[in-house]
Short mmCIF file of C-alpha atoms in Angstrom, two decimals:
data_model
loop_
_atom_site.label_atom_id
_atom_site.label_comp_id
_atom_site.label_asym_id
_atom_site.label_seq_id
_atom_site.Cartn_x
_atom_site.Cartn_y
_atom_site.Cartn_z
CA ASN R 28 14.57 5.99 12.24
CA ILE R 29 16.04 9.68 11.11
CA LYS R 30 19.81 7.86 10.89
CA LEU R 31 18.24 5.30 8.94
CA LEU R 32 16.32 7.46 6.28
CA LYS R 33 19.32 9.75 5.99
CA ARG R 34 21.64 6.29 5.41
CA LEU R 35 18.98 4.78 2.62
CA GLN R 36 19.54 8.03 0.44
CA ILE R 37 22.10 5.59 -1.20
CA VAL R 38 19.18 3.60 -2.49
CA TYR R 39 18.09 6.84 -4.75
CA ARG R 40 21.42 6.77 -6.72
CA ARG R 41 21.54 5.67 -10.41
CA GLU R 42 23.65 2.79 -9.82
CA SER R 43 21.86 1.18 -6.65
CA ASN R 44 19.51 -1.78 -7.79
CA CYS R 45 16.05 0.13 -6.53
CA LYS R 46 14.03 -2.47 -7.97
CA ALA R 47 15.69 -5.42 -5.72
CA VAL R 48 15.16 -2.93 -2.74
CA LEU R 49 11.73 -1.95 -3.58
CA ARG R 50 10.88 -5.83 -4.18
CA ALA R 51 12.18 -6.72 -1.02
CA ALA R 52 10.11 -4.24 0.97
CA MET R 53 6.96 -4.90 -1.00
CA THR R 54 7.49 -8.54 0.29
CA ALA R 55 8.02 -7.63 3.85
CA ILE R 56 4.57 -5.85 4.31
CA THR R 57 2.97 -8.94 3.79
CA MET R 58 4.94 -10.53 7.04
CA GLN R 59 3.61 -11.58 10.29
CA GLU R 60 5.98 -8.96 12.43
CA TYR R 61 4.10 -6.02 13.63
CA HIS R 62 7.24 -3.52 13.45
CA THR R 63 8.68 -4.93 10.21
CA VAL R 64 5.57 -4.15 8.43
CA LYS R 65 5.22 -0.65 10.64
CA GLU R 66 8.59 0.25 9.58
CA VAL R 67 8.66 -0.93 6.04
CA SER R 68 5.75 0.93 5.66
CA ARG R 69 6.99 4.02 6.49
CA TRP R 70 9.99 3.44 4.70
CA LEU R 71 7.93 2.86 1.72
CA VAL R 72 5.94 6.35 1.96
CA GLU R 73 9.26 7.87 1.92
CA PHE R 74 10.18 5.93 -0.92
CA ILE R 75 7.39 6.70 -3.05
CA GLY R 76 7.46 10.25 -2.05
CA HIS R 77 10.56 10.18 -4.11
CA TYR R 78 8.70 9.60 -6.97
CA PRO R 79 8.83 12.66 -8.84
CA SER R 80 12.28 13.68 -7.83
CA SER R 81 14.15 10.75 -8.53
CA ASN R 82 14.37 8.84 -12.01
CA THR R 83 15.70 5.88 -10.16
CA VAL R 84 12.55 5.62 -7.91
CA GLU R 85 10.32 6.27 -10.94
CA GLU R 86 11.65 3.52 -12.82
CA ALA R 87 11.47 1.32 -9.91
CA ILE R 88 7.78 2.09 -8.96
CA ALA R 89 6.83 2.01 -12.48
CA SER R 90 8.06 -1.56 -13.22
CA GLN R 91 6.88 -3.20 -10.00
CA PHE R 92 3.37 -1.24 -9.54
CA THR R 93 1.12 -4.09 -10.19
CA PHE R 94 2.94 -6.09 -7.56
CA LEU R 95 3.49 -3.09 -5.11
CA ILE R 96 -0.69 -3.18 -5.29
CA THR R 97 -0.76 -6.42 -5.34
CA GLU R 98 0.82 -7.20 -1.78
CA LEU R 99 -0.75 -4.19 -0.58
CA LEU R 100 -3.83 -5.48 -0.87
CA ARG R 101 -3.00 -8.94 0.53
CA GLY R 102 -1.53 -7.11 3.44
CA ILE R 103 -4.36 -5.60 3.86
CA GLY R 104 -6.71 -8.45 3.48
CA THR R 105 -5.21 -11.20 5.71
CA ALA R 106 -1.54 -11.77 5.08
CA SER R 107 -0.25 -8.76 7.60
CA PRO R 108 -1.66 -8.61 11.04
CA SER R 109 -5.03 -6.30 11.57
CA SER R 110 -2.55 -4.32 13.74
CA THR R 111 -0.60 -2.94 10.86
CA VAL R 112 -3.45 -2.16 8.28
CA GLU R 113 -3.47 1.58 9.78
CA PHE R 114 0.50 1.51 8.08
CA LEU R 115 -0.29 -0.04 4.93
CA GLY R 116 -2.92 2.22 4.36
CA ASP R 117 -0.78 5.20 4.61
CA LEU R 118 0.89 3.77 1.32
CA PHE R 119 -2.12 4.86 -0.39
CA ASN R 120 -1.69 8.93 0.43
CA PRO R 121 1.37 8.98 -1.81
CA LEU R 122 0.21 6.65 -4.49
CA CYS R 123 -2.79 8.75 -5.11
CA ARG R 124 -1.03 11.98 -5.04
CA MET R 125 1.68 10.74 -7.69
CA CYS R 126 0.03 8.24 -10.06
CA PRO R 127 -3.77 8.40 -9.43
CA ASP R 128 -4.85 6.84 -13.04
CA GLN R 129 -2.60 4.36 -12.71
CA LEU R 130 -3.49 3.51 -9.01
CA ARG R 131 -7.21 3.20 -10.25
CA GLU R 132 -6.40 1.02 -13.38
CA THR R 133 -4.27 -1.16 -11.28
CA LEU R 134 -6.78 -1.30 -8.15
CA LYS R 135 -9.30 -2.26 -10.81
CA ALA R 136 -7.55 -4.65 -12.38
CA THR R 137 -6.14 -6.47 -9.49
CA LEU R 138 -9.35 -6.73 -7.36
CA ALA R 139 -11.27 -8.17 -10.57
CA THR R 140 -9.20 -11.61 -9.61
CA GLU R 141 -12.10 -13.78 -7.96
CA ASN R 142 -11.44 -14.62 -4.25
CA PHE R 143 -8.78 -11.95 -4.01
CA PRO R 144 -7.60 -10.96 -1.53
CA THR R 145 -9.83 -13.20 0.23
CA LYS R 146 -13.29 -15.18 -0.29
CA HIS R 147 -14.73 -13.19 2.03
CA ILE R 148 -14.94 -9.91 -0.31
CA THR R 149 -17.87 -9.70 -2.85
CA ARG R 150 -17.02 -7.98 -6.21
CA GLU R 151 -19.50 -4.63 -5.15
CA SER R 152 -17.27 -4.25 -2.13
CA LYS R 153 -14.32 -3.99 -3.93
CA GLU R 154 -15.86 -1.72 -6.64
CA THR R 155 -16.82 0.34 -3.42
CA PHE R 156 -13.50 0.23 -1.97
CA VAL R 157 -11.58 1.58 -5.27
CA SER R 158 -13.99 4.38 -5.54
CA SER R 159 -13.82 5.04 -1.83
CA VAL R 160 -10.27 4.83 -1.66
CA LEU R 161 -9.99 7.34 -4.72
CA LYS R 162 -12.68 10.11 -3.61
CA SER R 163 -10.99 9.80 0.08
CA SER R 164 -7.29 10.40 -1.02
CA HIS R 165 -7.16 14.39 0.19
CA GLN R 166 -8.82 12.82 3.46
CA LYS R 167 -6.32 11.13 5.56
CA ARG R 168 -8.82 10.04 8.52
CA LYS R 169 -11.57 8.90 6.06
CA LEU R 170 -9.13 6.82 3.91
CA LYS R 171 -7.78 4.92 7.18
CA VAL R 172 -11.60 4.24 7.89
CA VAL R 173 -12.26 2.80 4.19
CA ILE R 174 -9.01 0.80 4.68
CA LYS R 175 -9.98 -0.35 7.92
CA GLU R 176 -13.38 -1.39 6.85
CA PHE R 177 -12.24 -3.20 4.06
CA SER R 178 -9.63 -5.10 6.05
CA LEU R 179 -12.29 -6.23 8.08
CA GLU R 180 -14.54 -7.37 5.39
CA CYS R 181 -11.57 -9.31 3.92
CA ARG R 182 -10.88 -10.87 7.37
CA GLY R 183 -14.83 -11.96 7.31
CA TYR R 184 -16.02 -9.37 10.00
CA ASN R 185 -19.75 -8.03 9.43
CA ASN R 186 -18.40 -4.15 9.19
CA ASN R 187 -21.95 -3.25 10.34
CA SER R 188 -20.77 -4.83 13.75
CA VAL R 189 -17.59 -2.59 14.00
CA ARG R 190 -19.38 0.97 13.93
#
């Protein structure tokens, strides 16, 4: 992993097509492959961590932010294996830290779509999820619980039976 991260420094250069790399990574987080989703999620956490220090990363994230949140929610909802929800949830930490206002607005707008990410989730649950994610952004363990409960509800499980 360390060798891979060192080699990926090339992605942060001005001449790199950072947007295309980000888009490919976002598409990969909805795959049905545990190891792929896990590693891509880790890489995205690293990538988003460069947000304040790299104009290339900042431009890529800004231009793809809605797609990033949509794919992240699809992955948490049902597109990715339930065993990867923990890794997908880790993406909320740097997003909450780097761009909380944009995250709030994009989550609200994306979740306003009926039957998204699945038909099992209610509007009230979506609203609770958005507020809980933003409130729990500094408490990693609590944030993971919020995301796991949301994922279970999206998958049709009654979250009361999980506790």
